[in-house]
mmCIF file of C-alpha atoms in Angstrom:
data_model
loop_
_atom_site.group_PDB
_atom_site.id
_atom_site.type_symbol
_atom_site.label_atom_id
_atom_site.label_comp_id
_atom_site.label_asym_id
_atom_site.label_seq_id
_atom_site.Cartn_x
_atom_site.Cartn_y
_atom_site.Cartn_z
ATOM 1 C CA MET A 1 0.850 18.666 9.803
ATOM 2 C CA SER A 2 4.486 17.577 9.921
ATOM 3 C CA LEU A 3 6.144 16.246 13.037
ATOM 4 C CA ASN A 4 9.794 15.336 13.359
ATOM 5 C CA ILE A 5 10.488 11.793 14.429
ATOM 6 C CA ASN A 6 13.584 9.669 14.557
ATOM 7 C CA ASN A 7 12.866 6.928 12.053
ATOM 8 C CA LYS A 8 15.936 4.860 11.151
ATOM 9 C CA SER A 9 14.191 2.609 8.617
ATOM 10 C CA SER A 10 14.576 3.751 5.030
ATOM 11 C CA LEU A 11 11.612 5.139 3.194
ATOM 12 C CA VAL A 12 10.541 2.568 0.635
ATOM 13 C CA ASN A 13 9.859 4.990 -2.179
ATOM 14 C CA ASN A 14 13.266 6.610 -2.183
ATOM 15 C CA SER A 15 16.049 4.102 -1.750
ATOM 16 C CA ASN A 16 18.843 6.704 -1.825
ATOM 17 C CA GLU A 17 17.740 8.859 1.103
ATOM 18 C CA GLU A 18 16.283 8.425 4.552
ATOM 19 C CA PHE A 19 13.640 10.833 5.741
ATOM 20 C CA ASN A 20 12.809 11.489 9.368
ATOM 21 C CA TYR A 21 9.330 12.949 9.003
ATOM 22 C CA PHE A 22 5.808 11.894 8.184
ATOM 23 C CA THR A 23 2.736 13.736 6.947
ATOM 24 C CA LEU A 24 -0.869 13.676 8.102
ATOM 25 C CA ASN A 25 -3.723 15.855 7.030
ATOM 26 C CA LYS A 26 -4.794 18.561 9.504
ATOM 27 C CA LYS A 27 -8.206 16.885 9.543
ATOM 28 C CA VAL A 28 -6.697 14.086 11.668
ATOM 29 C CA PHE A 29 -5.371 16.552 14.221
ATOM 30 C CA ASN A 30 -8.568 18.619 14.299
ATOM 31 C CA GLU A 31 -10.924 15.673 14.686
ATOM 32 C CA LEU A 32 -8.871 13.549 17.053
ATOM 33 C CA ILE A 33 -7.189 16.079 19.325
ATOM 34 C CA LEU A 34 -9.000 19.411 19.219
ATOM 35 C CA ILE A 35 -12.498 18.106 19.984
ATOM 36 C CA PRO A 36 -13.698 17.681 23.567
ATOM 37 C CA ARG A 37 -14.056 13.885 23.398
ATOM 38 C CA PRO A 38 -10.905 12.026 24.429
ATOM 39 C CA LYS A 39 -9.523 10.415 21.291
ATOM 40 C CA ASN A 40 -5.825 10.515 22.105
ATOM 41 C CA ILE A 41 -5.427 6.763 21.548
ATOM 42 C CA LEU A 42 -6.884 7.059 18.042
ATOM 43 C CA PHE A 43 -4.444 9.883 17.331
ATOM 44 C CA GLN A 44 -1.541 7.758 18.618
ATOM 45 C CA ILE A 45 -2.586 4.933 16.300
ATOM 46 C CA MET A 46 -2.819 7.310 13.323
ATOM 47 C CA VAL A 47 0.639 8.742 14.019
ATOM 48 C CA HIS A 48 2.076 5.236 14.363
ATOM 49 C CA LEU A 49 0.448 4.112 11.094
ATOM 50 C CA ALA A 50 1.676 7.273 9.361
ATOM 51 C CA CYS A 51 5.228 6.277 10.343
ATOM 52 C CA LYS A 52 4.770 2.858 8.717
ATOM 53 C CA VAL A 53 2.998 4.038 5.558
ATOM 54 C CA THR A 54 4.531 3.818 2.088
ATOM 55 C CA TYR A 55 4.851 7.419 1.044
ATOM 56 C CA LYS A 56 3.182 7.494 -2.398
ATOM 57 C CA ASN A 57 0.171 5.282 -1.809
ATOM 58 C CA GLY A 58 -0.585 5.271 1.906
ATOM 59 C CA LEU A 59 -0.409 1.480 2.299
ATOM 60 C CA VAL A 60 0.594 -0.123 5.595
ATOM 61 C CA GLY A 61 1.534 -3.787 5.902
ATOM 62 C CA VAL A 62 3.055 -4.272 2.457
ATOM 63 C CA HIS A 63 6.684 -3.293 2.992
ATOM 64 C CA SER A 64 6.779 -4.947 6.407
ATOM 65 C CA GLU A 65 4.293 -7.395 7.904
ATOM 66 C CA ILE A 66 2.114 -5.967 10.678
ATOM 67 C CA HIS A 67 -0.300 -7.754 12.990
ATOM 68 C CA LYS A 68 -2.895 -6.180 15.260
ATOM 69 C CA THR A 69 -1.335 -7.722 18.370
ATOM 70 C CA GLY A 70 2.093 -6.330 17.471
ATOM 71 C CA LEU A 71 0.579 -2.915 16.826
ATOM 72 C CA ALA A 72 -1.178 -3.018 20.195
ATOM 73 C CA LYS A 73 2.038 -4.069 21.940
ATOM 74 C CA GLU A 74 4.066 -1.266 20.300
ATOM 75 C CA LEU A 75 1.503 1.314 21.402
ATOM 76 C CA GLY A 76 0.864 -0.155 24.851
ATOM 77 C CA ILE A 77 -2.802 -0.817 24.115
ATOM 78 C CA ASN A 78 -4.840 -3.819 25.253
ATOM 79 C CA ASP A 79 -4.923 -6.486 22.507
ATOM 80 C CA GLY A 80 -8.690 -6.758 22.793
ATOM 81 C CA HIS A 81 -9.226 -3.051 22.156
ATOM 82 C CA ILE A 82 -7.074 -2.557 19.041
ATOM 83 C CA THR A 83 -9.724 -4.023 16.720
ATOM 84 C CA ARG A 84 -12.318 -1.609 18.080
ATOM 85 C CA TYR A 85 -9.957 1.363 17.659
ATOM 86 C CA LEU A 86 -9.144 0.404 14.068
ATOM 87 C CA LYS A 87 -12.873 0.094 13.309
ATOM 88 C CA GLN A 88 -13.419 3.578 14.757
ATOM 89 C CA LEU A 89 -10.681 5.002 12.545
ATOM 90 C CA GLU A 90 -12.256 3.270 9.554
ATOM 91 C CA GLU A 91 -15.685 4.726 10.428
ATOM 92 C CA LEU A 92 -14.088 8.187 10.623
ATOM 93 C CA ASN A 93 -12.684 7.581 7.092
ATOM 94 C CA PHE A 94 -9.078 7.949 8.211
ATOM 95 C CA ILE A 95 -8.090 4.406 7.195
ATOM 96 C CA LYS A 96 -9.429 1.631 4.992
ATOM 97 C CA ILE A 97 -8.764 -1.948 6.120
ATOM 98 C CA PHE A 98 -8.245 -4.523 3.348
ATOM 99 C CA ASN A 99 -6.993 -7.493 5.368
ATOM 100 C CA THR A 100 -6.878 -8.176 9.098
ATOM 101 C CA THR A 101 -4.379 -11.049 9.442
ATOM 102 C CA PRO A 102 -1.797 -9.824 8.575
ATOM 103 C CA LEU A 103 -2.961 -6.238 8.730
ATOM 104 C CA VAL A 104 -3.058 -4.476 5.353
ATOM 105 C CA LEU A 105 -4.650 -1.058 5.325
ATOM 106 C CA GLN A 106 -4.461 2.324 3.678
ATOM 107 C CA VAL A 107 -4.123 5.629 5.501
ATOM 108 C CA LEU A 108 -6.566 7.784 3.549
ATOM 109 C CA GLU A 109 -5.103 11.073 4.765
ATOM 110 C CA VAL A 110 -1.895 10.688 2.751
ATOM 111 C CA PRO A 111 -1.815 13.360 0.028
ATOM 112 C CA GLN A 112 -2.440 12.135 -3.541
ATOM 113 C CA ALA A 113 -2.812 8.478 -2.577
ATOM 114 C CA PRO A 114 -4.667 6.316 -5.114
ATOM 115 C CA SER A 115 -8.054 4.947 -4.090
ATOM 116 C CA PHE A 116 -8.391 1.170 -3.680
ATOM 117 C CA ASN A 117 -11.671 -0.737 -3.402
ATOM 118 C CA ASP A 118 -10.582 -4.122 -2.084
ATOM 119 C CA ILE A 119 -7.604 -6.396 -1.472
ATOM 120 C CA LYS A 120 -7.586 -7.583 -5.108
ATOM 121 C CA THR A 121 -7.128 -3.996 -6.314
ATOM 122 C CA VAL A 122 -4.318 -3.496 -3.801
ATOM 123 C CA LEU A 123 -2.579 -6.686 -4.935
ATOM 124 C CA LEU A 124 -2.927 -5.724 -8.595
ATOM 125 C CA TYR A 125 -1.426 -2.306 -7.819
ATOM 126 C CA ILE A 126 1.478 -3.957 -6.000
ATOM 127 C CA HIS A 127 2.035 -6.407 -8.882
ATOM 128 C CA ILE A 128 2.190 -3.513 -11.332
ATOM 129 C CA ASN A 129 4.311 -1.193 -9.133
ATOM 130 C CA PRO A 130 6.776 -3.415 -7.208
ATOM 131 C CA GLN A 131 9.462 -0.694 -7.157
ATOM 132 C CA GLN A 132 7.266 1.496 -4.931
ATOM 133 C CA PHE A 133 7.575 -1.145 -2.214
ATOM 134 C CA ASN A 134 11.273 -1.890 -2.793
ATOM 135 C CA PHE A 135 10.319 -5.381 -3.959
ATOM 136 C CA HIS A 136 12.944 -5.233 -6.705
ATOM 137 C CA ARG A 137 15.559 -5.213 -3.898
ATOM 138 C CA ASN A 138 13.791 -7.079 -1.102
ATOM 139 C CA LEU A 139 12.789 -10.286 -2.879
ATOM 140 C CA LYS A 140 12.405 -12.192 0.384
ATOM 141 C CA ARG A 141 9.689 -9.764 1.557
ATOM 142 C CA LYS A 142 8.019 -9.827 -1.864
ATOM 143 C CA THR A 143 7.817 -13.618 -1.767
ATOM 144 C CA ALA A 144 6.476 -13.626 1.795
ATOM 145 C CA PHE A 145 3.893 -10.972 0.985
ATOM 146 C CA PHE A 146 2.480 -12.687 -2.091
ATOM 147 C CA GLU A 147 2.515 -16.129 -0.422
ATOM 148 C CA THR A 148 0.197 -14.659 2.209
ATOM 149 C CA PHE A 149 -2.329 -13.811 -0.502
ATOM 150 C CA GLN A 150 -1.933 -16.915 -2.705
ATOM 151 C CA LYS A 151 -5.680 -17.375 -3.133
ATOM 152 C CA TYR A 152 -5.839 -14.048 -5.014
ATOM 153 C CA ASN A 153 -2.714 -14.402 -7.153
ATOM 154 C CA SER A 154 -4.292 -16.264 -10.082
ATOM 155 C CA GLN A 155 -7.206 -13.796 -10.149
ATOM 156 C CA ILE A 156 -4.757 -10.870 -10.104
ATOM 157 C CA LEU A 157 -2.793 -12.234 -13.046
ATOM 158 C CA VAL A 158 -6.011 -12.734 -15.031
ATOM 159 C CA GLU A 159 -7.003 -9.124 -14.296
ATOM 160 C CA ARG A 160 -3.554 -7.917 -15.313
ATOM 161 C CA ILE A 161 -3.792 -9.776 -18.617
ATOM 162 C CA LYS A 162 -7.269 -8.335 -19.249
ATOM 163 C CA LYS A 163 -5.939 -4.810 -18.744
ATOM 164 C CA ALA A 164 -2.978 -5.337 -21.076
ATOM 165 C CA GLN A 165 -3.524 -3.627 -24.414
ATOM 166 C CA VAL A 166 -1.840 -3.713 -27.778
ATOM 167 C CA PRO A 167 -0.474 -0.260 -28.663
ATOM 168 C CA GLU A 168 -2.492 1.592 -31.315
ATOM 169 C CA GLU A 169 0.531 2.077 -33.576
ATOM 170 C CA HIS A 170 1.055 -1.689 -33.659
ATOM 171 C CA GLN A 171 -0.102 -3.039 -36.991
ATOM 172 C CA THR A 172 -0.261 -6.633 -38.053
ATOM 173 C CA PRO A 173 0.391 -7.373 -41.695
ATOM 174 C CA GLU A 174 -2.701 -8.651 -43.452
ATOM 175 C CA ASN A 175 -0.972 -11.156 -45.720
ATOM 176 C CA GLU A 176 2.330 -12.412 -44.415
ATOM 177 C CA PRO A 177 4.396 -14.599 -46.738
ATOM 178 C CA ASP A 178 5.391 -18.023 -45.419
ATOM 179 C CA ASN A 179 9.030 -17.028 -45.111
ATOM 180 C CA PHE A 180 8.272 -13.702 -43.342
ATOM 181 C CA ASP A 181 10.953 -12.732 -40.826
ATOM 182 C CA PRO A 182 9.806 -10.008 -38.416
ATOM 183 C CA PHE A 183 13.417 -9.236 -37.433
ATOM 184 C CA ASP A 184 14.686 -8.919 -41.019
ATOM 185 C CA PHE A 185 17.385 -11.533 -40.604
ATOM 186 C CA LYS A 186 18.419 -12.982 -43.947
#
C-alpha cells in the first residue's frame, strides 16, 4: 500500500533525492482497518512510524531520536496510552521494540528488511553500515546515538572483531627472512 504524503525531510538511504511516499504491507491495512474492531489509532501509529523508518532496514529512532511522549504528542494520543498501543503493535508482529528510552524499534512490514534479535544486533548492524543512516554526513547525530548506548559499545566492538575474517587468498610466508620487506622497498 502506498500513500502520498508531504515529507520534507530527506530519506536517509538516498542522499541525492527526496521521496514523498512510504510503504506498508497490505497486512497492516487489512488487520488494522478492515476488521470490525476499532484499531484506527494503531493504524495511525503504524503510518507515522512508516514515515520515520529508514527505508532499507525498517529501523525507527536511529536517524533521529524519538521518545514515546513525543510520539504521543505528535499523534494527539494520551501519554499514558502510547506504551499500551506500542505493545499491541508488537504483539501483532508489526513492530519489534529494542529500546524504550529513547525509542528504537523496527517496523517489520518493510519489504526485505533484515531481522534483528536484540539491541546489540541493531548496534552492530549500525556500526557496520553507517552510510545507511547518513552517519558519514551527520556526525553529530552519530555521536549522540552511540553515546546513548555506551554500555553496549565495547561488546559491539568485540563482536565485530570476532566476525572479522582473514581472506582465504591471504597467505602468510612460512619462513620470512629477517630483512623481509612486505612492500618490496629496497
